[in-house]
Short mmCIF file of C-alpha atoms and ligand atoms in Angstrom, two decimals:
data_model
loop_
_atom_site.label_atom_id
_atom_site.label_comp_id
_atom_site.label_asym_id
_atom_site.label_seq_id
_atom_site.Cartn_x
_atom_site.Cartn_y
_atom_site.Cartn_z
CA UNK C 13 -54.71 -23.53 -27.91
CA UNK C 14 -57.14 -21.75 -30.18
CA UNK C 15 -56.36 -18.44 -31.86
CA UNK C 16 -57.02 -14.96 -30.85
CA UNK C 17 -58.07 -11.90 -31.93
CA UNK C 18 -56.75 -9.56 -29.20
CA UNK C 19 -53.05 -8.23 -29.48
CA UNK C 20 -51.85 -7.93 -26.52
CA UNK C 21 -52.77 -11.39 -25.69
CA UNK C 22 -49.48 -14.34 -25.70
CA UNK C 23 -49.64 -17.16 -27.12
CA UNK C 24 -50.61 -19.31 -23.91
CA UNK C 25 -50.80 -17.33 -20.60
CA UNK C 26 -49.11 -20.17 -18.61
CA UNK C 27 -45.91 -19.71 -20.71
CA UNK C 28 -42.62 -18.44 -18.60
CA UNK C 29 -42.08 -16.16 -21.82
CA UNK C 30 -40.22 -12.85 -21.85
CA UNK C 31 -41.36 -12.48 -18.36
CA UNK C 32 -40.09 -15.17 -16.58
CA UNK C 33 -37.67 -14.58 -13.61
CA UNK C 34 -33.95 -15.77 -13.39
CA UNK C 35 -31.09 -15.44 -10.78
CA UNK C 36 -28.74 -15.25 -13.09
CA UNK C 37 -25.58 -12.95 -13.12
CA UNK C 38 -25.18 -10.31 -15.75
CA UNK C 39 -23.78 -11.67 -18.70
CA UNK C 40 -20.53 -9.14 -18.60
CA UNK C 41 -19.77 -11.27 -15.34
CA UNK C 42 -18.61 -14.05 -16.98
CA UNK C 43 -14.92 -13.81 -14.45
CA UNK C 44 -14.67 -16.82 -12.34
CA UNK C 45 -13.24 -14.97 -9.98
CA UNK C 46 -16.42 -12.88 -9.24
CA UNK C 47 -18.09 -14.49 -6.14
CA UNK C 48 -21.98 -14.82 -5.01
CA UNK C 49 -23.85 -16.46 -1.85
CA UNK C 50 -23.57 -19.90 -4.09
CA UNK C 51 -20.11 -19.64 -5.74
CA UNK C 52 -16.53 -18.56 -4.47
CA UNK C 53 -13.81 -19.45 -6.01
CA UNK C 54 -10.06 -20.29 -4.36
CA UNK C 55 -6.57 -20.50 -5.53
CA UNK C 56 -5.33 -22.18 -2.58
CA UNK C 57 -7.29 -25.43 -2.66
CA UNK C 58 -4.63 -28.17 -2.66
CA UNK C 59 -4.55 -30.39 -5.67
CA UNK C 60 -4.16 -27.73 -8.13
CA UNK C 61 -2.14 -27.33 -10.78
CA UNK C 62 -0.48 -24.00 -12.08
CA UNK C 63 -3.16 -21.54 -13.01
CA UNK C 64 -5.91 -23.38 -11.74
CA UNK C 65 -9.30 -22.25 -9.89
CA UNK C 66 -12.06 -23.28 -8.22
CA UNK C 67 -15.30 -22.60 -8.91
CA UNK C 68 -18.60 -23.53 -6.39
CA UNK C 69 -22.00 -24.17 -7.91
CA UNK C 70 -24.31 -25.83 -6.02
CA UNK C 71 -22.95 -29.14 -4.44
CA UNK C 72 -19.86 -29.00 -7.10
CA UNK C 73 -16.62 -27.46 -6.70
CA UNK C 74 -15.20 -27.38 -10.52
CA UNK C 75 -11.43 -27.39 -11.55
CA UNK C 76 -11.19 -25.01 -14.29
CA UNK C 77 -7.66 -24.52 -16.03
CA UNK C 78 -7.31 -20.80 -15.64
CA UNK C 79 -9.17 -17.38 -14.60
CA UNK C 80 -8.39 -16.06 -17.76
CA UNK C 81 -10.56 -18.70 -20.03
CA UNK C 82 -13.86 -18.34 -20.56
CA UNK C 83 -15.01 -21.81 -18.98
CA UNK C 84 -17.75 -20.86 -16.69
CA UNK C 85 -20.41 -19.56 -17.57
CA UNK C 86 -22.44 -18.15 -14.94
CA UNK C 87 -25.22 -16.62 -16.65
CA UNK C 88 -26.18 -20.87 -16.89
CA UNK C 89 -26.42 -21.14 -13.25
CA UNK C 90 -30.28 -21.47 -13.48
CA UNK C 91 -30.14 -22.99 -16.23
CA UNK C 92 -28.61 -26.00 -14.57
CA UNK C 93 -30.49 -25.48 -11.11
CA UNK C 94 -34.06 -26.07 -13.08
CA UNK C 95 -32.66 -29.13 -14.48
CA UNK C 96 -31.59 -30.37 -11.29
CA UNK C 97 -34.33 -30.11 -9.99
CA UNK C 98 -36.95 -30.87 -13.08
CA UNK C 99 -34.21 -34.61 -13.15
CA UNK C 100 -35.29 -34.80 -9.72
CA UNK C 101 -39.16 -35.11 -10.52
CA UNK C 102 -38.44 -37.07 -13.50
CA UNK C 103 -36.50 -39.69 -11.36
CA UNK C 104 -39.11 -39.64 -8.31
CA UNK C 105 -41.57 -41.05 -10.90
CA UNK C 106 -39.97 -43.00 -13.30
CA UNK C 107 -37.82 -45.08 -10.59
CA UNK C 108 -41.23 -45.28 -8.35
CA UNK C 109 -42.28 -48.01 -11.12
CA UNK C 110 -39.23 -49.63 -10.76
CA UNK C 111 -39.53 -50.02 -6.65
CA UNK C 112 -37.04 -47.33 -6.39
CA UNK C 113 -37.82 -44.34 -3.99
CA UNK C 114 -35.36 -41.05 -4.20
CA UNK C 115 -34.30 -39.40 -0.95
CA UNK C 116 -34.15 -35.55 -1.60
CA UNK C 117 -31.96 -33.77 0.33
CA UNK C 118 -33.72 -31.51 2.96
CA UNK C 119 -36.93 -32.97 1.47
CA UNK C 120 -39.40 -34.14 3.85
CA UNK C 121 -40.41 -38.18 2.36
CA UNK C 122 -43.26 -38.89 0.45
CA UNK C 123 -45.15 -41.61 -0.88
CA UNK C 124 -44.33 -42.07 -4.43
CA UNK C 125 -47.28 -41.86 -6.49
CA UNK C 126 -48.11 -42.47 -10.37
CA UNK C 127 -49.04 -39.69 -12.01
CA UNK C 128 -52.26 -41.28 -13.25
CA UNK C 129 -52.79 -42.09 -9.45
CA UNK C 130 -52.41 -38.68 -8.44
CA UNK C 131 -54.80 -37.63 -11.76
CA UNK C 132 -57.28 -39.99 -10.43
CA UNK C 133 -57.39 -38.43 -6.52
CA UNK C 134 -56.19 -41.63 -4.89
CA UNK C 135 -53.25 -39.98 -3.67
CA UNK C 136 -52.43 -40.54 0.14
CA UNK C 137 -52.31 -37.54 1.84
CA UNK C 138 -50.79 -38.49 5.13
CA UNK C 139 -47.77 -39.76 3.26
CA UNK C 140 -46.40 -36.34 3.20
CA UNK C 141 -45.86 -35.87 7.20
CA UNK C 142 -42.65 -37.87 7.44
CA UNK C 143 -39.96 -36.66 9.11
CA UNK C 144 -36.78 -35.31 6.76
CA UNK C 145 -35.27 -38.68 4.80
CA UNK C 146 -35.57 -40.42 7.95
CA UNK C 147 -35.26 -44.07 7.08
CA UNK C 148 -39.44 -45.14 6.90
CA UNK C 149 -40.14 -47.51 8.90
CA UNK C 150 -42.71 -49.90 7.24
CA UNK C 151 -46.24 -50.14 8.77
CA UNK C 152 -46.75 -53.84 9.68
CA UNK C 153 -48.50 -55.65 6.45
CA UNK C 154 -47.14 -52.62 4.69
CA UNK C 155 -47.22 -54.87 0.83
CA UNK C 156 -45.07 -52.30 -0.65
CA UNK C 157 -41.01 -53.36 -1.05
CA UNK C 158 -39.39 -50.60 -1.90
CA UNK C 159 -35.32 -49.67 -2.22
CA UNK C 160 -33.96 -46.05 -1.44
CA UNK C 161 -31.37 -43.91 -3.61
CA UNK C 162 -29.47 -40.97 -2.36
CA UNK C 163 -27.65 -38.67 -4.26
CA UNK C 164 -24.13 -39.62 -4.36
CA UNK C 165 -24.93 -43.28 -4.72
CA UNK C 166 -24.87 -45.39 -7.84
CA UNK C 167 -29.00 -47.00 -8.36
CA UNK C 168 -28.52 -50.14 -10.20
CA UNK C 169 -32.00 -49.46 -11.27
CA UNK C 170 -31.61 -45.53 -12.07
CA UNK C 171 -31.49 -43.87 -14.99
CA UNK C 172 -28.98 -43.71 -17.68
CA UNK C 173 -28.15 -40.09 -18.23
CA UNK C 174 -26.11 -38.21 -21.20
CA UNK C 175 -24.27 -34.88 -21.19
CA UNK C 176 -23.56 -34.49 -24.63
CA UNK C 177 -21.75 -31.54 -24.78
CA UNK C 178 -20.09 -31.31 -21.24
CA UNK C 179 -17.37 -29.02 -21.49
CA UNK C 180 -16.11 -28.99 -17.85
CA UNK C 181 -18.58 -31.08 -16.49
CA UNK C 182 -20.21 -28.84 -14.11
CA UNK C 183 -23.75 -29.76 -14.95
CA UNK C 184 -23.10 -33.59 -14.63
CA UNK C 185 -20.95 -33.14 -11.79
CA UNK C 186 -24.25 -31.21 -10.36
CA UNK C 187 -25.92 -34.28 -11.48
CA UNK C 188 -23.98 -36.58 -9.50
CA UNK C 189 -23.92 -35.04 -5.96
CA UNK C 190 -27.95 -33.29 -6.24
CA UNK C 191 -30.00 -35.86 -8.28
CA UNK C 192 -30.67 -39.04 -6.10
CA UNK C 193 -31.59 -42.16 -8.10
CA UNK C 194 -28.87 -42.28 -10.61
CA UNK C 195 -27.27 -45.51 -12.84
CA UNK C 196 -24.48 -43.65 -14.42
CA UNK C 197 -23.50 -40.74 -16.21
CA UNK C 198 -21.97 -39.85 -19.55
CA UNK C 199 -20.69 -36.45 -19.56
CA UNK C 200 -19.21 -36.19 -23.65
CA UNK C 201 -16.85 -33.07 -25.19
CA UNK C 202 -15.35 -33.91 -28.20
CA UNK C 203 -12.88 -31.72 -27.47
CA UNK C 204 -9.58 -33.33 -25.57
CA UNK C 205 -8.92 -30.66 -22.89
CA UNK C 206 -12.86 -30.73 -22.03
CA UNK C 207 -12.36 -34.81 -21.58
CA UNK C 208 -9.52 -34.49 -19.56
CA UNK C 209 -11.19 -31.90 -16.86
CA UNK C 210 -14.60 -33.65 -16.95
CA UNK C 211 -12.27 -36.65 -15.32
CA UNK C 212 -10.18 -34.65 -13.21
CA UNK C 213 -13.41 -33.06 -11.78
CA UNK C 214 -15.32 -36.38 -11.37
CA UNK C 215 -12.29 -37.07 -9.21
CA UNK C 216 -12.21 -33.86 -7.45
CA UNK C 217 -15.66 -34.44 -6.33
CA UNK C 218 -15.09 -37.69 -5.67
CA UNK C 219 -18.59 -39.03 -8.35
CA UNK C 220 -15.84 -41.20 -10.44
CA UNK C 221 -18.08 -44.09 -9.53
CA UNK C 222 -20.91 -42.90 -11.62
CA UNK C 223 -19.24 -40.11 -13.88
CA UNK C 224 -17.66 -41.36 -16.86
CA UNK C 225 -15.66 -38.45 -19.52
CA UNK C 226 -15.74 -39.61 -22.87
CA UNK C 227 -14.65 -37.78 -26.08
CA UNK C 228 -16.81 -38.57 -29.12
CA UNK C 229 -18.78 -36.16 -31.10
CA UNK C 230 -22.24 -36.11 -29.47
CA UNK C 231 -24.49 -37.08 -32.18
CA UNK C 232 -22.00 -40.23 -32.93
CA UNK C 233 -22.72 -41.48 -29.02
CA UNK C 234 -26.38 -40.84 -29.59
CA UNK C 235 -26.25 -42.80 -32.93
CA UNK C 236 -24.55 -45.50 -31.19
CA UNK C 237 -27.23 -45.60 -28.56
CA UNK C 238 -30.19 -46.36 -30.66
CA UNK C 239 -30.78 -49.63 -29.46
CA UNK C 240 -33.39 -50.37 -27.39
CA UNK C 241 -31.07 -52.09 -24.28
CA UNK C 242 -28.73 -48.60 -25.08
CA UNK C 243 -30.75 -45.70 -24.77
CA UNK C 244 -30.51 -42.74 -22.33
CA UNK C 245 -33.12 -42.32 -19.92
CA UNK C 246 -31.87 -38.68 -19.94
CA UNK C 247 -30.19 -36.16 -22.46
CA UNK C 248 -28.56 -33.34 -21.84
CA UNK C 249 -27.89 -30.61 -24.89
CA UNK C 250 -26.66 -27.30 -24.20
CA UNK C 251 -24.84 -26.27 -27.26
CA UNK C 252 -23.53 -23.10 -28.27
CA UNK C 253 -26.26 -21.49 -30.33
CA UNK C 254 -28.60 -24.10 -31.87
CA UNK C 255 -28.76 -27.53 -31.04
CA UNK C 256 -30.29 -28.60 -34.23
CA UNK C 257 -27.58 -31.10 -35.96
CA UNK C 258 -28.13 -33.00 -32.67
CA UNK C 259 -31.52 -33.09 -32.52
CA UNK C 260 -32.48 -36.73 -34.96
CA UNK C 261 -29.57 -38.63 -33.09
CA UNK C 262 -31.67 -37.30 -30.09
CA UNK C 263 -35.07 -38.38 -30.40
CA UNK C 264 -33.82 -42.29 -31.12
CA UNK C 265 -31.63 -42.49 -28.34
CA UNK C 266 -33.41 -41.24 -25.41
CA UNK C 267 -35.70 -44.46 -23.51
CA UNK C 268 -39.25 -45.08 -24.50
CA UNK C 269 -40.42 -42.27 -21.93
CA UNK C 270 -37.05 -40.71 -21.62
CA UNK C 271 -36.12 -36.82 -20.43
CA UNK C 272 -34.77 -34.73 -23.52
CA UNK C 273 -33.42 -31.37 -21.83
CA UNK C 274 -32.51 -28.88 -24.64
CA UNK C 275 -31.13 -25.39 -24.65
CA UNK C 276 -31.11 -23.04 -27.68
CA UNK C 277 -29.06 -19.92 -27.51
CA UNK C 278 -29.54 -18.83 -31.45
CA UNK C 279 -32.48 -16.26 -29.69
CA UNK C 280 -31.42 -13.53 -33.16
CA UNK C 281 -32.41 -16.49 -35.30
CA UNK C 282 -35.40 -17.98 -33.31
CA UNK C 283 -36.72 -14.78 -32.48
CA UNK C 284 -37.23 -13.82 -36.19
CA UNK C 285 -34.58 -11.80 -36.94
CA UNK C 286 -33.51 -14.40 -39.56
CA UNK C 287 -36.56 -15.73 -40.34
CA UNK C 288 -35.52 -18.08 -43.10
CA UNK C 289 -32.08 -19.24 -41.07
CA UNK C 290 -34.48 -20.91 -38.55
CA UNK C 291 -36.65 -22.59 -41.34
CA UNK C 292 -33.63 -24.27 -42.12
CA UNK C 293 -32.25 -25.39 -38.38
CA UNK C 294 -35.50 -25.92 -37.32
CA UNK C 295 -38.06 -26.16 -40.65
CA UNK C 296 -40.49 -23.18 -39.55
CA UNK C 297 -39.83 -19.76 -39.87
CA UNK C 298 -39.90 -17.01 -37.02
CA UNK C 299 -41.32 -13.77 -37.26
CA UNK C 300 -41.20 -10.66 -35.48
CA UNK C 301 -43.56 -10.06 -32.84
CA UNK C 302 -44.31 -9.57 -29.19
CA UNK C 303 -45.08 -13.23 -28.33
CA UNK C 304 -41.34 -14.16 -30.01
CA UNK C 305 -39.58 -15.53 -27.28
CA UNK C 306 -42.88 -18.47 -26.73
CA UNK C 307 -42.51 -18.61 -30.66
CA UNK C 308 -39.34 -19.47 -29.77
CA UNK C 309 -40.19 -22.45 -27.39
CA UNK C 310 -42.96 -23.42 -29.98
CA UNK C 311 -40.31 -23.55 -32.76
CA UNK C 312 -38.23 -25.89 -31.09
CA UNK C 313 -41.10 -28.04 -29.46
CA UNK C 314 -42.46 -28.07 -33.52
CA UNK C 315 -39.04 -29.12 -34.53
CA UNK C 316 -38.68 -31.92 -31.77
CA UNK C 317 -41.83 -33.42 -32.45
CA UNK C 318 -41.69 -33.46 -36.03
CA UNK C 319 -38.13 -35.78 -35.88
CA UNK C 320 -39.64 -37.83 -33.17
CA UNK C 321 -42.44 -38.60 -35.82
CA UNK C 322 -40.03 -39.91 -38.51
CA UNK C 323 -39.28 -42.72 -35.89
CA UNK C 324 -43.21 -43.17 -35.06
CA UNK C 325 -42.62 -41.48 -31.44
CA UNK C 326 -43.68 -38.00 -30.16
CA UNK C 327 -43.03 -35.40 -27.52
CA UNK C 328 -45.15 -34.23 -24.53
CA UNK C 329 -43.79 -31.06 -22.77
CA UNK C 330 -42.75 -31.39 -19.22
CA UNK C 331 -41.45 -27.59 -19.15
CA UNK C 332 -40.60 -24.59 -21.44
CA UNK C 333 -38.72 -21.21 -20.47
CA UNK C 334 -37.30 -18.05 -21.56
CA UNK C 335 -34.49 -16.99 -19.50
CA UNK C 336 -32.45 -13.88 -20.38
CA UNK C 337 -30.84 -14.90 -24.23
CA UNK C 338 -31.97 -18.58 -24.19
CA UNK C 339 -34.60 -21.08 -24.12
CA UNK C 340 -34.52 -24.49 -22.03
CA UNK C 341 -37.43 -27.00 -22.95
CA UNK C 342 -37.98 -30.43 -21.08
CA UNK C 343 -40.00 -32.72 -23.25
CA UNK C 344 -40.82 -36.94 -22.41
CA UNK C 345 -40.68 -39.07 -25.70
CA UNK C 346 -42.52 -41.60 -26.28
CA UNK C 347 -43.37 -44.06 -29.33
CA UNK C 348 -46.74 -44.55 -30.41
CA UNK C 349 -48.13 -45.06 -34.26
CA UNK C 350 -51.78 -43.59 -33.64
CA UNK C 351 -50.29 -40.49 -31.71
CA UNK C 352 -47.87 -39.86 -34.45
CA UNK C 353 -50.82 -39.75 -36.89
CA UNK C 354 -52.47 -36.23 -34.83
CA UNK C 355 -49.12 -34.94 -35.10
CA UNK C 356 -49.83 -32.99 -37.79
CA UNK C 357 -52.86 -31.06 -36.01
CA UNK C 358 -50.55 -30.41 -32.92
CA UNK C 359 -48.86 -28.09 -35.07
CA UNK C 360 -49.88 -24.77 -37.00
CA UNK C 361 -49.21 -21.72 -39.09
CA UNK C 362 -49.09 -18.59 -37.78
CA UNK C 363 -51.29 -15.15 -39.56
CA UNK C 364 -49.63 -11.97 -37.95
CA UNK C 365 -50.95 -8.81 -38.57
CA UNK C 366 -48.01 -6.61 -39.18
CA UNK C 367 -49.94 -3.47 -38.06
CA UNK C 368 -51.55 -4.17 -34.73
CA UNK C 369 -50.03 -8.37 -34.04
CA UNK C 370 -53.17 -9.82 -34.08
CA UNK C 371 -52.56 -13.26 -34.77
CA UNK C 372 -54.38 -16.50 -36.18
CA UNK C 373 -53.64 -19.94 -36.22
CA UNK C 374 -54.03 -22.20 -39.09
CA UNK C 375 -53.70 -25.95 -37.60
CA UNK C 376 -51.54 -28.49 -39.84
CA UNK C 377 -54.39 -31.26 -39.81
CA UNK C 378 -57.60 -32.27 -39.11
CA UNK C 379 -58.76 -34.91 -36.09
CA UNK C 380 -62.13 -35.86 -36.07
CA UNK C 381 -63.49 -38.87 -34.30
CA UNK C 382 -65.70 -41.32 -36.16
CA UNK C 383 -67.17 -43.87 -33.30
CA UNK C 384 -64.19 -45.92 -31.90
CA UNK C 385 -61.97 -44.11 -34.41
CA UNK C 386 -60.12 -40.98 -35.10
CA UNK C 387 -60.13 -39.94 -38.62
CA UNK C 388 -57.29 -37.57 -39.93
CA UNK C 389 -57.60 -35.44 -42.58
CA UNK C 390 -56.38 -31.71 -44.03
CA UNK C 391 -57.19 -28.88 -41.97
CA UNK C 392 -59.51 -26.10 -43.66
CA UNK C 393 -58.25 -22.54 -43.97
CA UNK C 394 -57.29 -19.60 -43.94
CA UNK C 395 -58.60 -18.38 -40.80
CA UNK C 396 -57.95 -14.66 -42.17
CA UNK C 397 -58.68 -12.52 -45.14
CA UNK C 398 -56.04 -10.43 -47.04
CA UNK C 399 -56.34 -7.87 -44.76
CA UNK C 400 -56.41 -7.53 -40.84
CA UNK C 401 -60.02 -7.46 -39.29
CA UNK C 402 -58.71 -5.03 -37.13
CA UNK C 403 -56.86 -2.94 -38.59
CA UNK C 404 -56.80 -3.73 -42.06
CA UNK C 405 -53.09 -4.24 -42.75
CA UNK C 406 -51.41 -7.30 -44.46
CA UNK C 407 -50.53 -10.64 -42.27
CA UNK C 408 -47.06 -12.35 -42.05
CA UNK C 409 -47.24 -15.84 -42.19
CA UNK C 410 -44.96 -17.66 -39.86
CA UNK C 411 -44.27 -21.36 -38.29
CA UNK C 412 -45.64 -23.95 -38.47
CA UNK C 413 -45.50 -23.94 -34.69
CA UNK C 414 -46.35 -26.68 -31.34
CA UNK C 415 -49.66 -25.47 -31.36
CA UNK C 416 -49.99 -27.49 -27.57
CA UNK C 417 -49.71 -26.96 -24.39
CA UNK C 418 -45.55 -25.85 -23.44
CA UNK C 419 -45.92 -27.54 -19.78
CA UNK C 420 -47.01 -30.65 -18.28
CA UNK C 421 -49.48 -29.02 -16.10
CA UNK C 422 -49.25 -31.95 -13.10
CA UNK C 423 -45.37 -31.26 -12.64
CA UNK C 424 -45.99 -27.70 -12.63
CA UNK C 425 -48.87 -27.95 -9.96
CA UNK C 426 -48.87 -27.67 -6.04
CA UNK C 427 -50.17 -30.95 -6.11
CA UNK C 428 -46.59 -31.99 -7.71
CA UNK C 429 -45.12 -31.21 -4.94
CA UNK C 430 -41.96 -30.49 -6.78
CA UNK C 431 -39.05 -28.38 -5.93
CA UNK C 432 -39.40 -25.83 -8.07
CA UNK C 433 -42.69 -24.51 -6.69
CA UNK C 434 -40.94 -24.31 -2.92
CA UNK C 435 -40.09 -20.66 -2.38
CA UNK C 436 -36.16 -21.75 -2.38
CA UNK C 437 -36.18 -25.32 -3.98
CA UNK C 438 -32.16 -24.87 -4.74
C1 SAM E 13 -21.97 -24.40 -24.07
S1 SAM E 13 -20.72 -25.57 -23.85
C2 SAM E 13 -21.45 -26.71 -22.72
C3 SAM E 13 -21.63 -26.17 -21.32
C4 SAM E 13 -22.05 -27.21 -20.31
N1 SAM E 13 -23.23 -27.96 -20.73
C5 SAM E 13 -22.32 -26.58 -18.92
O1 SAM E 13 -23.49 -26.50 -18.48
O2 SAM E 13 -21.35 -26.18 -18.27
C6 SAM E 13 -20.72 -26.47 -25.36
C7 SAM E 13 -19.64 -27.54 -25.47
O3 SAM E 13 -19.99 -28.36 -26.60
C8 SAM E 13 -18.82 -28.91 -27.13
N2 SAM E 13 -19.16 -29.42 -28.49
C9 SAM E 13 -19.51 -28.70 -29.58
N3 SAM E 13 -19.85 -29.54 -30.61
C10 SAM E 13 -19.73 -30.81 -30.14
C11 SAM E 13 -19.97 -32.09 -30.71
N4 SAM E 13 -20.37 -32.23 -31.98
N5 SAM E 13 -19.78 -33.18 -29.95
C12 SAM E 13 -19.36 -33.05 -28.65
N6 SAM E 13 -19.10 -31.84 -28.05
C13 SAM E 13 -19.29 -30.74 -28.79
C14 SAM E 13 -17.81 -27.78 -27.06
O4 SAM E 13 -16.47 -28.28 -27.04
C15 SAM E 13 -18.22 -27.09 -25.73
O5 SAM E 13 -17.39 -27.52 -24.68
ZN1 ZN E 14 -54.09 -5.67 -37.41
#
């Protein structure tokens, strides 16, 4: 991403931004009584106890304790729809190098493929005309052993996932029943009534076998989990407001290659109405602007990466949107010395005019190969005068900012084939 002159222009065109589309309900409907296509809710179901409802989301029917409380939130549908489905893709290729092929519900099968297979063009194109999670039936000589996982089963080679702040345990309960190729998962509250209803409603859904409630503050799991043998192949944060205090525990104890999945709902802050609040949380400031909501995915991506270096590992985007009064980004980490060392030129400063938004980037650091070797070294600046070339006002300076791409452009391709470019993937 360069910078640019023009105004009107975002940050990077591919970005979901202020724009992006959501199907979520109105945040006033936050009743668990109110019913859509996806969710109705009963006070008959047998099972209950006093004051209990039901609410249906996806494949889960939740417990929650009363209509009254404010346990659902259904503005988060999508929220937990996109990570369904952006788990889904992460398991289809992570568990393809472990001889592990995912069935997909109402998915028609597919040969697994590396991505650095499908990068190349060796994919095999008739691999996709299979009937619907038919069991294959091997060609004879066919070299390739593989093992299946459906959802609802327990994959002694799938991944390790962790809900860190659970509450109910919708989303991991979503987990369980929609995302095939699972180990186990960890669905945390530190609060006591949150355990006890993440278990009941592993039992009501009958995903006991790979749910587990636990009740722990979620950066002392995450500590605990640093280990190499103990890491998460997924994490889970959705806090209220900013997930920053959780954010170093996170980068050590997701798996070399691991799925971080992180909401921030502190928009005021990230969106630069505190400007100096989110240097703090996140150690770059936000500014007013009409790019502020990708600021706001660049702010955490910045923040994410930068922690990941103090451990020698980094972040690549898989996915980055603006919904309605949060963000949601999906990054891979991964360790690497020599990658850490361009870390600093993945990031930059921010010039914005104040009179017309014209905006410059100053990168952090310099890359320059020399033959068979990169050479690092301070960037050169500023790319602006005192004044606007435009219009001949002052400039703001905000950041530093993920100066990168926000998506992984593969898992957002047709050539994916992933279930959140199908017309009705959920
Ligand atoms: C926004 S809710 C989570 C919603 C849930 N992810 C979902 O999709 O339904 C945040 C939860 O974090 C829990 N929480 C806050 N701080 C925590 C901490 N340090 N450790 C564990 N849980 C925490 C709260 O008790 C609350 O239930
Ligand atoms: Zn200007």
């Amino acid at each position: 991403m360069d910078s640019k002159n023009e105004p009107e222009e975002s940050l990077d065109t591919t970005s979901a931004g202020a724009d992006s589309t959501t199907t979520a309900v109105p945040m006033e409907d936050t009743n668990p009584s109110s019913s859509t296509e996806s969710r109705q809710t009963s006070l008959t179901e047998p099972g209950l106890l006093p004051g209990e409802t039901v609410v249906k989301e996806g494949k889960a029917a939740i417990l929650f304790p009363s209509a009254n409380e404010v346990f659902y939130n259904p503005v988060q549908e999508f929220n937990r729809d996109l990570t369904c489905a952006v788990i889904t893709e992460f398991a289809r290729e992570q568990l393809a190098q472990r001889g592990v092929r995912i069935l997909v519900p109402g998915e028609k099968d597919r040969v697994v493929v590396q991505l650095s297979e499908e990068k190349n063009g060796t994919v095999d194109q008739e691999a996709s005309e299979q009937p619907e999670n038919e069991p294959q039936k091997e060609e004879e000589g066919d070299e390739k052993d593989y093992i299946t996982a459906s959802v609802g089963e327990r994959c002694e080679q799938g991944l390790r996932v962790l809900e860190g702040l659970a509450a109910s345990g919708l989303r991991s309960v979503r987990f369980a029943l929609e995302v095939p190729g699972l180990k186990n998962i960890t669905a945390n509250d530190y609060s006591a009534k949150a355990a006890a209803l993440i278990a009941r409603n592993a039992q009501h859904n009958n995903v006991s076998h790979i749910l587990q409630a636990s009740q722990r503050d979620a950066s002392m799991v995450m500590y605990e989990a640093r280990g190499r043998k103990e890491r998460y192949d997924v994490i889970d944060l959705d806090p209220y407001g900013s997930p920053s205090p959780f954010l170093d525990a996170a980068v050590q104890a997701v798996s070399e290659g691991g799925l971080l999945c992180i909401t921030c709902t502190d928009m005021a802050v990230m969106a630069g109405n505190s400007g100096e609040t989110c240097y703090s949380k996140y150690g770059s400031v936000s500014i007013k602007s009409k790019y502020c909501h990708e600021m706001a995915l660049r702010i955490i991506l910045h923040s994410l990466d930068q922690r990941a270096a103090v451990y020698q590992r980094y972040i690549e985007p898989l996915l980055s949107v603006s919904v309605d009064f949060y963000i949601r980004v999906f990054v891979r980490v991964k360790t690497g010395q020599s990658v850490v060392k361009n870390s600093a030129s993945k990031q930059a400063l921010l010039y914005n005019c104040v009179g017309c938004g014209a905006f410059h980037l100053q990168r952090m650091g310099k890359k320059m190969s020399q033959g068979k070797h990169m050479k690092y070294s301070a960037a050169t600046g500023p790319p602006v005068g005192p004044n606007c070339e435009h219009c001949g006002q002052r400039h703001q300076l905000g950041g530093p900012v993920w100066a990168e791409p926000i998506h992984d452009n593969y898992i957002c391709s047709e050539g994916s084939g992933c279930r959140f470019r199908e017309p009705h993937p959920f």
